[in-house]
Short mmCIF file of C-alpha atoms (C1' of nucleotides) in Angstrom, two decimals:
data_model
loop_
_atom_site.label_atom_id
_atom_site.label_comp_id
_atom_site.label_asym_id
_atom_site.label_seq_id
_atom_site.Cartn_x
_atom_site.Cartn_y
_atom_site.Cartn_z
CA UNK A 1 0.41 -0.02 0.27
CA UNK A 2 2.64 2.26 0.01
CA UNK A 3 4.13 1.02 -2.94
CA UNK A 4 1.21 1.89 -4.52
CA UNK A 5 1.07 5.13 -3.14
CA UNK A 6 4.34 6.27 -4.77
CA UNK A 7 2.84 3.77 -7.93
CA UNK A 8 0.46 6.05 -8.04
CA UNK A 9 2.22 9.38 -8.54
CA UNK A 10 5.40 8.10 -10.29
CA UNK A 11 3.97 5.40 -11.76
CA UNK A 12 5.56 1.89 -11.54
CA UNK A 13 9.89 1.82 -13.66
CA UNK A 14 9.70 5.34 -14.65
CA UNK A 15 11.45 7.09 -11.53
CA UNK A 16 14.05 4.69 -12.30
CA UNK A 17 14.89 3.87 -15.52
CA UNK A 18 13.82 6.95 -16.74
CA UNK A 19 15.42 9.07 -14.48
CA UNK A 20 18.13 8.41 -16.65
CA UNK A 21 17.28 10.73 -19.67
CA UNK A 22 18.79 14.21 -19.42
CA UNK A 23 16.80 16.79 -21.29
CA UNK A 24 18.52 18.60 -23.37
CA UNK A 25 19.19 22.60 -22.33
CA UNK A 26 16.44 24.03 -21.69
CA UNK A 27 15.15 27.73 -24.36
CA UNK A 28 12.34 29.09 -22.39
CA UNK A 29 12.00 29.78 -18.58
CA UNK A 30 13.85 28.43 -15.47
CA UNK A 31 16.43 28.20 -17.79
CA UNK A 32 20.00 26.29 -16.00
CA UNK A 33 17.05 24.31 -13.46
CA UNK A 34 16.11 22.46 -16.86
CA UNK A 35 19.43 21.05 -17.27
CA UNK A 36 18.87 19.18 -14.29
CA UNK A 37 15.08 17.10 -15.40
CA UNK A 38 14.13 13.61 -16.04
CA UNK A 39 11.80 12.81 -18.46
CA UNK A 40 9.25 10.93 -17.33
CA UNK A 41 5.55 9.45 -19.31
CA UNK A 42 1.97 8.88 -18.22
CA UNK A 43 -1.25 7.06 -19.96
CA UNK A 44 -4.30 9.08 -20.54
CA UNK A 45 -6.13 9.68 -17.94
CA UNK A 46 -3.05 8.99 -15.92
CA UNK A 47 -2.55 10.58 -12.16
CA UNK A 48 0.50 12.97 -12.38
CA UNK A 49 0.04 13.87 -8.68
CA UNK A 50 -3.33 14.53 -6.29
CA UNK A 51 -4.15 17.42 -3.95
CA UNK A 52 -3.17 17.31 -0.59
CA UNK A 53 0.32 15.48 -1.59
CA UNK A 54 3.85 17.52 -1.17
CA UNK A 55 5.29 19.27 -3.99
CA UNK A 56 7.82 17.62 -4.06
CA UNK A 57 8.35 17.65 -7.88
CA UNK A 58 7.27 20.63 -10.43
CA UNK A 59 6.97 19.68 -14.30
CA UNK A 60 7.47 20.98 -17.76
CA UNK A 61 5.35 19.80 -20.26
CA UNK A 62 7.33 18.31 -23.38
CA UNK A 63 4.35 15.98 -25.44
CA UNK A 64 0.90 15.82 -24.88
CA UNK A 65 -1.57 18.10 -22.44
CA UNK A 66 -2.24 17.92 -18.68
CA UNK A 67 -5.36 19.07 -16.59
CA UNK A 68 -5.69 20.19 -13.06
CA UNK A 69 -8.95 19.74 -11.05
CA UNK A 70 -10.13 19.82 -7.58
CA UNK A 71 -13.45 17.50 -6.94
CA UNK A 72 -16.10 18.87 -5.26
CA UNK A 73 -18.32 18.56 -2.37
CA UNK A 74 -21.25 17.70 -4.57
CA UNK A 75 -18.88 15.49 -7.24
CA UNK A 76 -18.53 17.98 -9.69
CA UNK A 77 -15.44 18.13 -11.26
CA UNK A 78 -13.62 21.81 -11.61
CA UNK A 79 -10.96 22.10 -14.07
CA UNK A 80 -8.35 24.65 -13.08
CA UNK A 81 -6.17 24.66 -15.98
CA UNK A 82 -4.58 22.93 -19.13
CA UNK A 83 -1.05 22.36 -19.36
CA UNK A 84 0.41 22.26 -23.19
CA UNK A 85 4.08 21.84 -24.16
CA UNK A 86 6.00 24.26 -22.73
CA UNK A 87 4.25 24.61 -20.01
CA UNK A 88 5.21 24.95 -16.59
CA UNK A 89 2.66 22.78 -13.64
CA UNK A 90 2.92 21.61 -10.15
CA UNK A 91 4.59 24.54 -9.33
CA UNK A 92 3.92 25.62 -5.89
CA UNK A 93 4.78 27.89 -3.05
CA UNK A 94 3.01 25.94 -0.43
CA UNK A 95 4.39 22.49 0.53
CA UNK A 96 1.06 20.57 -0.33
CA UNK A 97 -0.21 20.38 -4.38
CA UNK A 98 -3.66 22.71 -4.43
CA UNK A 99 -4.74 20.39 -7.43
CA UNK A 100 -4.73 17.21 -9.08
CA UNK A 101 -3.16 16.67 -12.19
CA UNK A 102 -4.04 14.38 -14.57
CA UNK A 103 -2.38 13.50 -18.24
CA UNK A 104 -5.22 13.86 -20.99
CA UNK A 105 -3.77 12.03 -23.72
CA UNK A 106 -0.02 10.41 -23.83
CA UNK A 107 2.21 12.70 -21.99
CA UNK A 108 6.04 13.11 -21.78
CA UNK A 109 6.91 15.85 -18.95
CA UNK A 110 10.43 16.77 -17.39
CA UNK A 111 10.12 16.55 -14.04
CA UNK A 112 12.44 18.55 -11.60
CA UNK A 113 13.05 18.56 -8.03
CA UNK A 114 10.91 20.97 -6.39
CA UNK A 115 13.45 21.30 -3.02
CA UNK A 116 16.48 21.58 -5.98
CA UNK A 117 14.13 24.60 -7.73
CA UNK A 118 14.31 26.94 -3.88
CA UNK A 119 17.27 26.29 -2.52
CA UNK A 120 19.33 27.43 -5.72
CA UNK A 121 16.18 30.25 -5.32
CA UNK A 122 18.07 31.01 -1.76
CA UNK A 123 21.48 31.67 -2.98
CA UNK A 124 20.74 32.91 -6.70
CA UNK A 125 18.36 35.81 -6.95
CA UNK A 126 17.71 35.47 -10.93
CA UNK A 127 15.84 32.13 -9.68
CA UNK A 128 14.16 33.86 -7.18
CA UNK A 129 12.76 36.63 -8.70
CA UNK A 130 11.85 33.87 -11.81
CA UNK A 131 10.07 31.58 -9.67
CA UNK A 132 8.07 35.06 -8.23
CA UNK A 133 7.47 35.97 -11.44
CA UNK A 134 5.73 32.21 -12.62
CA UNK A 135 3.62 32.74 -9.59
CA UNK A 136 2.99 36.02 -11.41
CA UNK A 137 1.85 34.94 -14.63
CA UNK A 138 -0.49 31.71 -13.11
CA UNK A 139 -1.96 34.37 -10.57
CA UNK A 140 -2.82 36.35 -14.08
CA UNK A 141 -4.06 33.13 -15.91
CA UNK A 142 -6.35 32.20 -12.70
CA UNK A 143 -7.71 35.52 -12.76
CA UNK A 144 -8.68 35.83 -16.33
CA UNK A 145 -10.38 32.11 -15.48
CA UNK A 146 -12.31 33.82 -13.12
CA UNK A 147 -13.56 36.20 -15.17
CA UNK A 148 -14.77 34.02 -17.80
CA UNK A 149 -17.00 32.50 -15.12
CA UNK A 150 -19.28 35.21 -14.23
CA UNK A 151 -20.22 34.93 -18.97
CA UNK A 152 -22.77 33.44 -20.54
CA UNK A 153 -22.01 30.61 -22.06
CA UNK A 154 -21.39 31.41 -25.56
CA UNK A 155 -18.74 33.62 -24.08
CA UNK A 156 -17.53 30.82 -21.93
CA UNK A 157 -16.60 28.98 -24.84
CA UNK A 158 -15.76 31.53 -27.39
CA UNK A 159 -13.62 32.74 -25.38
CA UNK A 160 -12.19 29.16 -24.28
CA UNK A 161 -11.68 28.69 -28.56
CA UNK A 162 -9.61 32.12 -28.58
CA UNK A 163 -7.60 30.94 -25.95
CA UNK A 164 -7.12 27.78 -27.04
CA UNK A 165 -6.55 29.35 -31.11
CA UNK A 166 -3.58 31.32 -29.61
CA UNK A 167 -1.79 28.13 -27.70
CA UNK A 168 -1.92 25.63 -30.22
CA UNK A 169 -3.08 26.92 -33.67
CA UNK A 170 -0.30 26.93 -35.93
CA UNK A 171 -3.49 27.43 -38.96
CA UNK A 172 -6.69 28.60 -38.60
CA UNK A 173 -7.38 25.13 -37.79
CA UNK A 174 -7.05 23.28 -33.89
CA UNK A 175 -7.15 19.97 -32.95
CA UNK A 176 -8.37 19.77 -28.75
CA UNK A 177 -6.81 17.07 -27.27
CA UNK A 178 -9.46 17.44 -24.56
CA UNK A 179 -12.86 16.32 -24.26
CA UNK A 180 -16.44 17.96 -23.98
CA UNK A 181 -16.05 17.08 -20.14
CA UNK A 182 -12.61 18.76 -20.05
CA UNK A 183 -13.92 21.66 -21.55
CA UNK A 184 -17.14 21.52 -19.67
CA UNK A 185 -15.88 21.22 -16.04
CA UNK A 186 -13.43 24.10 -17.14
CA UNK A 187 -15.70 27.10 -18.38
CA UNK A 188 -18.50 25.62 -15.18
CA UNK A 189 -21.11 24.35 -17.58
CA UNK A 190 -22.56 20.86 -18.71
CA UNK A 191 -21.17 18.87 -21.82
CA UNK A 192 -24.59 19.62 -23.09
CA UNK A 193 -24.37 23.24 -22.96
CA UNK A 194 -20.83 23.13 -24.10
CA UNK A 195 -22.37 20.87 -27.36
CA UNK A 196 -25.18 23.16 -28.29
CA UNK A 197 -22.90 26.28 -27.95
CA UNK A 198 -21.25 25.05 -30.13
CA UNK A 199 -23.20 24.18 -33.16
CA UNK A 200 -24.30 27.19 -32.04
CA UNK A 201 -21.08 29.11 -33.27
CA UNK A 202 -21.14 26.74 -35.99
CA UNK A 203 -24.92 28.21 -37.55
CA UNK A 204 -23.64 31.58 -36.53
CA UNK A 205 -20.58 30.86 -39.25
CA UNK A 206 -18.09 31.45 -36.04
CA UNK A 207 -16.31 28.32 -36.96
CA UNK A 208 -16.03 25.21 -38.53
CA UNK A 209 -16.34 21.52 -36.63
CA UNK A 210 -14.88 19.08 -39.15
CA UNK A 211 -14.62 16.57 -36.40
CA UNK A 212 -15.89 17.10 -32.90
CA UNK A 213 -11.99 17.45 -31.80
CA UNK A 214 -10.83 20.07 -34.61
CA UNK A 215 -11.86 23.23 -34.84
CA UNK A 216 -12.05 25.89 -37.37
CA UNK A 217 -11.87 29.42 -36.66
CA UNK A 218 -13.34 30.91 -39.83
CA UNK A 219 -14.88 34.90 -37.58
CA UNK A 220 -12.64 34.54 -34.64
CA UNK A 221 -13.50 38.51 -34.89
CA UNK A 222 -17.08 37.40 -33.82
CA UNK A 223 -15.49 35.73 -31.07
CA UNK A 224 -14.07 38.07 -30.21
CA UNK A 225 -16.86 40.48 -30.40
CA UNK A 226 -18.31 38.52 -27.73
CA UNK A 227 -16.27 39.48 -24.86
CA UNK A 228 -15.32 42.61 -25.86
CA UNK B 1 -5.60 67.22 -16.92
CA UNK B 2 -2.27 66.15 -16.51
CA UNK B 3 -3.04 67.22 -12.75
CA UNK B 4 -6.23 65.09 -12.58
CA UNK B 5 -4.69 61.67 -12.52
CA UNK B 6 -1.72 62.06 -10.68
CA UNK B 7 -4.71 63.48 -8.65
CA UNK B 8 -7.01 60.39 -8.58
CA UNK B 9 -4.12 58.19 -8.33
CA UNK B 10 -2.92 60.27 -5.04
CA UNK B 11 -5.10 62.49 -4.51
CA UNK B 12 -4.26 65.67 -3.39
CA UNK B 13 -2.32 66.94 -0.20
CA UNK B 14 -1.55 63.65 0.47
CA UNK B 15 1.63 62.34 -1.57
CA UNK B 16 3.41 65.75 0.19
CA UNK B 17 1.84 66.33 3.37
CA UNK B 18 1.35 62.38 4.27
CA UNK B 19 5.02 61.10 3.22
CA UNK B 20 6.21 62.17 6.41
CA UNK B 21 4.63 59.92 8.17
CA UNK B 22 6.78 57.22 8.89
CA UNK B 23 5.23 54.40 9.74
CA UNK B 24 5.95 51.91 13.05
CA UNK B 25 7.93 49.13 12.99
CA UNK B 26 6.15 46.27 11.30
CA UNK B 27 4.77 43.06 12.79
CA UNK B 28 4.22 40.71 10.61
CA UNK B 29 4.84 40.57 6.78
CA UNK B 30 7.53 42.59 4.45
CA UNK B 31 8.90 43.33 7.56
CA UNK B 32 11.68 46.26 6.56
CA UNK B 33 9.83 46.67 4.05
CA UNK B 34 7.23 48.94 6.23
CA UNK B 35 9.38 50.50 7.59
CA UNK B 36 10.02 53.01 4.37
CA UNK B 37 6.69 53.18 4.28
CA UNK B 38 4.02 56.44 4.46
CA UNK B 39 0.64 56.93 5.05
CA UNK B 40 -2.62 57.82 2.81
CA UNK B 41 -6.12 58.66 3.32
CA UNK B 42 -8.75 57.77 1.28
CA UNK B 43 -12.87 58.65 1.39
CA UNK B 44 -15.09 56.58 0.62
CA UNK B 45 -15.17 55.31 -2.62
CA UNK B 46 -12.51 57.71 -3.59
CA UNK B 47 -10.40 55.53 -6.92
CA UNK B 48 -6.60 54.09 -5.06
CA UNK B 49 -5.55 52.86 -8.29
CA UNK B 50 -6.96 52.24 -12.01
CA UNK B 51 -6.71 48.83 -14.29
CA UNK B 52 -3.80 49.32 -16.88
CA UNK B 53 -1.58 52.56 -14.39
CA UNK B 54 1.70 51.39 -14.01
CA UNK B 55 1.63 49.86 -10.74
CA UNK B 56 4.38 52.60 -8.76
CA UNK B 57 3.24 51.87 -5.51
CA UNK B 58 2.08 48.83 -2.61
CA UNK B 59 -0.10 49.38 0.15
CA UNK B 60 -1.37 47.69 3.12
CA UNK B 61 -4.46 48.45 4.43
CA UNK B 62 -4.55 49.84 8.58
CA UNK B 63 -7.88 51.30 8.74
CA UNK B 64 -10.85 50.35 6.63
CA UNK B 65 -11.82 48.34 4.05
CA UNK B 66 -10.87 48.25 -0.09
CA UNK B 67 -12.54 46.47 -3.15
CA UNK B 68 -10.31 45.40 -6.17
CA UNK B 69 -12.56 45.33 -9.48
CA UNK B 70 -12.57 44.96 -13.25
CA UNK B 71 -15.67 46.44 -15.61
CA UNK B 72 -16.63 43.66 -17.43
CA UNK B 73 -17.12 44.75 -21.68
CA UNK B 74 -20.97 44.12 -20.71
CA UNK B 75 -20.77 46.51 -17.90
CA UNK B 76 -20.86 45.06 -15.13
CA UNK B 77 -18.70 45.17 -12.21
CA UNK B 78 -16.20 41.87 -10.95
CA UNK B 79 -14.94 42.43 -7.53
CA UNK B 80 -11.82 40.96 -7.84
CA UNK B 81 -11.36 41.28 -4.00
CA UNK B 82 -11.37 42.52 -0.36
CA UNK B 83 -8.67 43.58 1.85
CA UNK B 84 -9.09 44.54 5.58
CA UNK B 85 -7.18 46.00 8.12
CA UNK B 86 -3.77 44.13 7.44
CA UNK B 87 -3.95 43.07 3.92
CA UNK B 88 -1.74 44.06 1.26
CA UNK B 89 -2.97 45.03 -1.98
CA UNK B 90 -1.63 46.49 -5.14
CA UNK B 91 1.40 43.97 -5.44
CA UNK B 92 1.94 43.55 -9.34
CA UNK B 93 4.55 41.24 -10.63
CA UNK B 94 4.62 43.09 -14.01
CA UNK B 95 4.59 46.73 -14.40
CA UNK B 96 0.87 47.75 -14.48
CA UNK B 97 -1.64 47.22 -11.99
CA UNK B 98 -4.24 44.70 -13.56
CA UNK B 99 -7.14 45.70 -11.14
CA UNK B 100 -8.66 48.88 -9.84
CA UNK B 101 -8.99 49.43 -6.56
CA UNK B 102 -11.48 51.84 -4.60
CA UNK B 103 -11.99 52.50 -1.08
CA UNK B 104 -14.62 51.22 0.31
CA UNK B 105 -15.35 52.70 3.68
CA UNK B 106 -12.59 55.52 5.22
CA UNK B 107 -9.47 53.92 4.55
CA UNK B 108 -6.11 54.51 5.84
CA UNK B 109 -2.83 52.88 3.82
CA UNK B 110 0.75 52.43 4.54
CA UNK B 111 2.19 52.95 1.13
CA UNK B 112 5.19 51.36 -0.42
CA UNK B 113 7.60 52.30 -3.76
CA UNK B 114 7.00 49.13 -5.38
CA UNK B 115 10.19 50.36 -7.16
CA UNK B 116 12.01 49.79 -4.06
CA UNK B 117 10.60 46.67 -2.48
CA UNK B 118 12.17 44.98 -5.30
CA UNK B 119 15.11 46.44 -5.82
CA UNK B 120 15.14 45.08 -1.91
CA UNK B 121 14.66 41.38 -3.08
CA UNK B 122 17.45 41.86 -5.75
CA UNK B 123 19.75 41.82 -3.24
CA UNK B 124 18.03 39.80 -0.66
CA UNK B 125 16.65 36.84 -1.60
CA UNK B 126 14.58 36.48 1.91
CA UNK B 127 12.40 39.65 0.37
CA UNK B 128 12.24 37.40 -2.83
CA UNK B 129 11.50 34.79 -0.99
CA UNK B 130 8.21 36.72 0.98
CA UNK B 131 7.88 38.47 -2.69
CA UNK B 132 6.97 34.44 -3.93
CA UNK B 133 5.34 33.96 -1.08
CA UNK B 134 2.96 37.00 -1.29
CA UNK B 135 1.94 36.04 -4.52
CA UNK B 136 1.46 32.76 -3.68
CA UNK B 137 -0.84 32.85 -0.85
CA UNK B 138 -3.12 35.29 -3.51
CA UNK B 139 -2.98 32.71 -5.98
CA UNK B 140 -4.86 30.43 -3.47
CA UNK B 141 -6.69 33.15 -2.34
CA UNK B 142 -8.43 33.63 -6.13
CA UNK B 143 -8.22 29.59 -6.38
CA UNK B 144 -10.80 29.19 -3.99
CA UNK B 145 -12.82 32.45 -5.33
CA UNK B 146 -12.56 30.78 -8.54
CA UNK B 147 -14.21 27.50 -7.04
CA UNK B 148 -16.86 29.71 -5.22
CA UNK B 149 -18.55 31.07 -8.49
CA UNK B 150 -19.46 27.54 -9.79
CA UNK B 151 -21.68 27.34 -7.30
CA UNK B 152 -25.30 27.28 -6.07
CA UNK B 153 -26.20 30.96 -5.04
CA UNK B 154 -26.76 29.74 -0.87
CA UNK B 155 -22.95 28.21 -1.26
CA UNK B 156 -21.77 31.57 -2.17
CA UNK B 157 -23.19 33.06 -0.08
CA UNK B 158 -22.71 30.79 2.71
CA UNK B 159 -18.70 30.43 1.69
CA UNK B 160 -18.90 34.33 1.93
CA UNK B 161 -20.49 35.23 5.06
CA UNK B 162 -17.55 32.24 6.53
CA UNK B 163 -15.15 34.38 4.51
CA UNK B 164 -16.27 37.28 6.13
CA UNK B 165 -16.56 35.83 9.48
CA UNK B 166 -12.58 34.45 10.02
CA UNK B 167 -10.97 37.74 8.58
CA UNK B 168 -13.00 39.95 10.86
CA UNK B 169 -15.43 38.43 13.63
CA UNK B 170 -13.88 39.14 17.01
CA UNK B 171 -17.54 37.86 18.49
CA UNK B 172 -19.79 35.48 16.58
CA UNK B 173 -21.29 38.89 15.19
CA UNK B 174 -19.59 40.62 12.29
CA UNK B 175 -19.85 44.20 10.93
CA UNK B 176 -19.64 44.23 7.13
CA UNK B 177 -18.37 47.23 5.52
CA UNK B 178 -19.42 46.34 2.43
CA UNK B 179 -22.90 46.71 0.53
CA UNK B 180 -24.84 44.28 -1.01
CA UNK B 181 -23.79 45.18 -4.33
CA UNK B 182 -20.16 44.54 -3.26
CA UNK B 183 -21.35 41.35 -2.20
CA UNK B 184 -23.41 40.39 -5.22
CA UNK B 185 -19.85 41.61 -8.11
CA UNK B 186 -17.51 40.10 -5.81
CA UNK B 187 -19.99 36.38 -5.73
CA UNK B 188 -20.64 36.37 -9.32
CA UNK B 189 -25.16 37.28 -8.51
CA UNK B 190 -27.60 40.35 -8.69
CA UNK B 191 -28.16 42.52 -5.34
CA UNK B 192 -31.24 40.72 -5.54
CA UNK B 193 -30.60 37.22 -5.07
CA UNK B 194 -27.67 38.31 -2.40
CA UNK B 195 -30.65 39.71 -1.22
CA UNK B 196 -32.97 37.14 -0.80
CA UNK B 197 -30.71 34.79 -0.06
CA UNK B 198 -29.81 35.98 2.87
CA UNK B 199 -33.35 36.35 4.21
CA UNK B 200 -33.80 32.73 3.46
CA UNK B 201 -30.35 31.93 5.24
CA UNK B 202 -32.59 34.25 8.36
CA UNK B 203 -35.22 32.26 8.08
CA UNK B 204 -33.66 28.69 8.10
CA UNK B 205 -31.34 29.95 11.66
CA UNK B 206 -28.37 29.57 9.80
CA UNK B 207 -27.98 33.82 10.57
CA UNK B 208 -28.82 36.80 12.29
CA UNK B 209 -29.61 39.73 10.56
CA UNK B 210 -29.89 43.00 13.31
CA UNK B 211 -29.95 45.14 10.42
CA UNK B 212 -28.61 44.71 7.15
CA UNK B 213 -24.82 44.96 7.58
CA UNK B 214 -24.55 43.08 10.47
CA UNK B 215 -24.48 39.62 10.76
CA UNK B 216 -24.38 36.63 13.29
CA UNK B 217 -23.46 33.55 12.38
CA UNK B 218 -25.85 30.90 14.67
CA UNK B 219 -24.93 28.31 12.82
CA UNK B 220 -21.84 28.62 10.99
CA UNK B 221 -21.89 24.69 11.45
CA UNK B 222 -24.92 24.51 9.01
CA UNK B 223 -22.85 27.86 6.76
CA UNK B 224 -20.09 25.02 6.07
CA UNK B 225 -22.13 22.08 5.68
CA UNK B 226 -24.28 23.87 2.30
CA UNK B 227 -20.53 23.92 0.68
CA UNK B 228 -18.46 20.27 2.52
"C1'" DC C 1 -42.13 66.08 7.52
"C1'" DG C 2 -39.44 64.41 2.83
"C1'" DG C 3 -36.52 63.44 -0.06
"C1'" DC C 4 -33.01 59.73 -1.01
"C1'" DG C 5 -30.15 55.81 -1.03
"C1'" DG C 6 -29.54 50.99 -0.19
"C1'" DC C 7 -31.93 47.17 0.98
"C1'" DT C 8 -35.69 44.02 0.28
"C1'" DT C 9 -40.16 41.74 -1.85
"C1'" DG C 10 -42.95 40.06 -5.56
"C1'" DA C 11 -43.70 38.45 -10.57
"C1'" DT C 12 -41.93 37.06 -14.82
"C1'" DC C 13 -38.60 35.66 -17.62
"C1'" DG C 14 -34.85 33.41 -19.61
"C1'" DG C 15 -30.86 30.70 -19.46
"C1'" DT C 16 -28.67 26.47 -18.27
"C1'" DC C 17 -29.34 22.42 -16.15
"C1'" DT C 18 -31.12 17.79 -16.55
"C1'" DC C 19 -32.73 13.53 -17.86
"C1'" DA C 20 -33.70 11.27 -21.89
"C1'" DA C 21 -33.05 9.81 -26.99
"C1'" DG C 22 -30.65 9.36 -30.90
"C1'" DT C 23 -26.17 9.39 -33.77
"C1'" DA C 24 -20.87 9.28 -35.05
"C1'" DC C 25 -16.93 6.87 -34.68
"C1'" DG C 26 -12.89 3.65 -32.69
"C1'" DG C 27 -12.03 -1.06 -31.76
"C1'" DT C 28 -12.99 -5.92 -31.66
"C1'" DG C 29 -14.62 -10.20 -33.05
"C1'" DG C 30 -16.65 -12.85 -36.57
"C1'" DC D 1 -15.39 -7.09 -44.41
"C1'" DC D 2 -19.27 -5.96 -41.71
"C1'" DA D 3 -21.20 -6.97 -37.11
"C1'" DC D 4 -21.20 -5.37 -32.63
"C1'" DC D 5 -20.09 -2.85 -29.11
"C1'" DG D 6 -18.87 1.02 -25.77
"C1'" DT D 7 -17.63 5.70 -25.52
"C1'" DA D 8 -18.15 10.28 -26.71
"C1'" DC D 9 -20.56 13.79 -28.72
"C1'" DT D 10 -25.54 15.23 -30.17
"C1'" DT D 11 -29.92 16.46 -29.83
"C1'" DG D 12 -34.85 17.00 -27.69
"C1'" DA D 13 -38.53 18.41 -24.01
"C1'" DG D 14 -38.93 20.20 -19.58
"C1'" DA D 15 -38.11 21.74 -14.89
"C1'" DC D 16 -35.41 24.91 -12.23
"C1'" DC D 17 -32.82 29.19 -10.88
"C1'" DG D 18 -31.12 33.08 -10.79
"C1'" DA D 19 -32.08 37.38 -13.89
"C1'" DT D 20 -34.93 41.10 -14.79
"C1'" DC D 21 -38.39 44.69 -13.83
"C1'" DA D 22 -41.26 46.72 -10.65
"C1'" DA D 23 -42.86 48.29 -6.19
"C1'" DG D 24 -42.85 48.70 -1.83
"C1'" DC D 25 -40.11 49.61 2.92
"C1'" DC D 26 -36.92 51.26 5.91
"C1'" DG D 27 -33.15 54.22 8.07
"C1'" DC D 28 -30.54 58.43 7.18
"C1'" DC D 29 -30.47 63.52 6.93
"C1'" DG D 30 -31.51 67.87 5.44
#
DNA sequence: CGGCGGCTTGATCGGTCTCAAGTACGGTGG
DNA sequence: CCACCGTACTTGAGACCGATCAAGCCGCCG
């Protein structure tokens, strides 16, 4: 059982087999720290860490998508954020993780020891500044997310699509990694409302929907106008 | 007009007359920094700073209550937080204020130069750590606020009352500094719904309401149970 | 005493949820 | 190759919660 708990957080073979896999020098964010990371893989829906667990590690997505979430008292799930390649997650200021984290699809992350980063920050003020800056950006992101939740369903979905477009679009088409349920739980809506709203946006020529996970932004101005 | 902009942020006489008023040595939070602060006063509903303005100063409430907010595209106002005596606000990681801030009632704050704090943090890693820690607590607060917004009206109001009780109650009775409109804009509800929900909680014996701003928690267990 | 702002209460409307089918897609086995 | 299945998604009908619109009430101050 002690085994199991460890396994859930750091599945099986990974901690040891993959610990050897050193990462290439970093491009963006947390410069030197990334040199210390090792790679880990997670299957779809696999837990990466759980709410309340000690925040031993910090993660950077190299492939796939991650969701963080809390289960509310009434059983609903609130998604706190989606993390895509290049994004850092699991970096806590306190001792424990405030949210749980799961892989959405096949995920590869770079793992760094929290304690190493913190102790480095105690000597190196640039690292300290970087930590502060990261948490500040996370704060801004959550503020934006909060503002979403007081809008109408159409506005929430439109904002979500624009955000995803900005984060993972190379063309005007995007391939969503997450399910309708994930989107719903992020936006504080039901799956049915998300679905209905999307078809509504299709009929308004704002988006195209060649398949349920594939979105084409036909009129991003109209989407933007719903909020601005 | 250049005058006016300045006046709106740092009203009239204050910057010069009060800059002399040195504060006593600090007890909690931002230790040494407080020694550098000067006092400022604001009238009810007076703007302390505006969204998008350069974040030149950091504030600590010594008396009264402050709200931060954004005006949404549709004209509604979303309140980001309430700041009570002892609370720090206006500390940004970036260059600009993300929210506007107003005095709710008669407010006295301690003002510190943002640039001084930051430059201190560049040399002193303890200060850097304190900045990070502050932003981390702010992040947790906003996360909690976000979770509020996906609950029912009763749950939101109950959580709000419990939070206020924890923050400003000496006995089981609390004197709210903010109006129903402020509460509504914090909880993402209308003033009518807040009012109705309160009377409902009265009829359920969960609270007493001797006057509209005065709340007595009669059965805080029941309030807590709405969320837990 | 009159007026005004903040709060409460009532009646109705509308958006989102709930419950219930129906449909598309991918995988598996015959 | 097709039949079958399970899962994810869409669509529909009705209920419900909170918003809106509209009075009315209370406390405060002139």
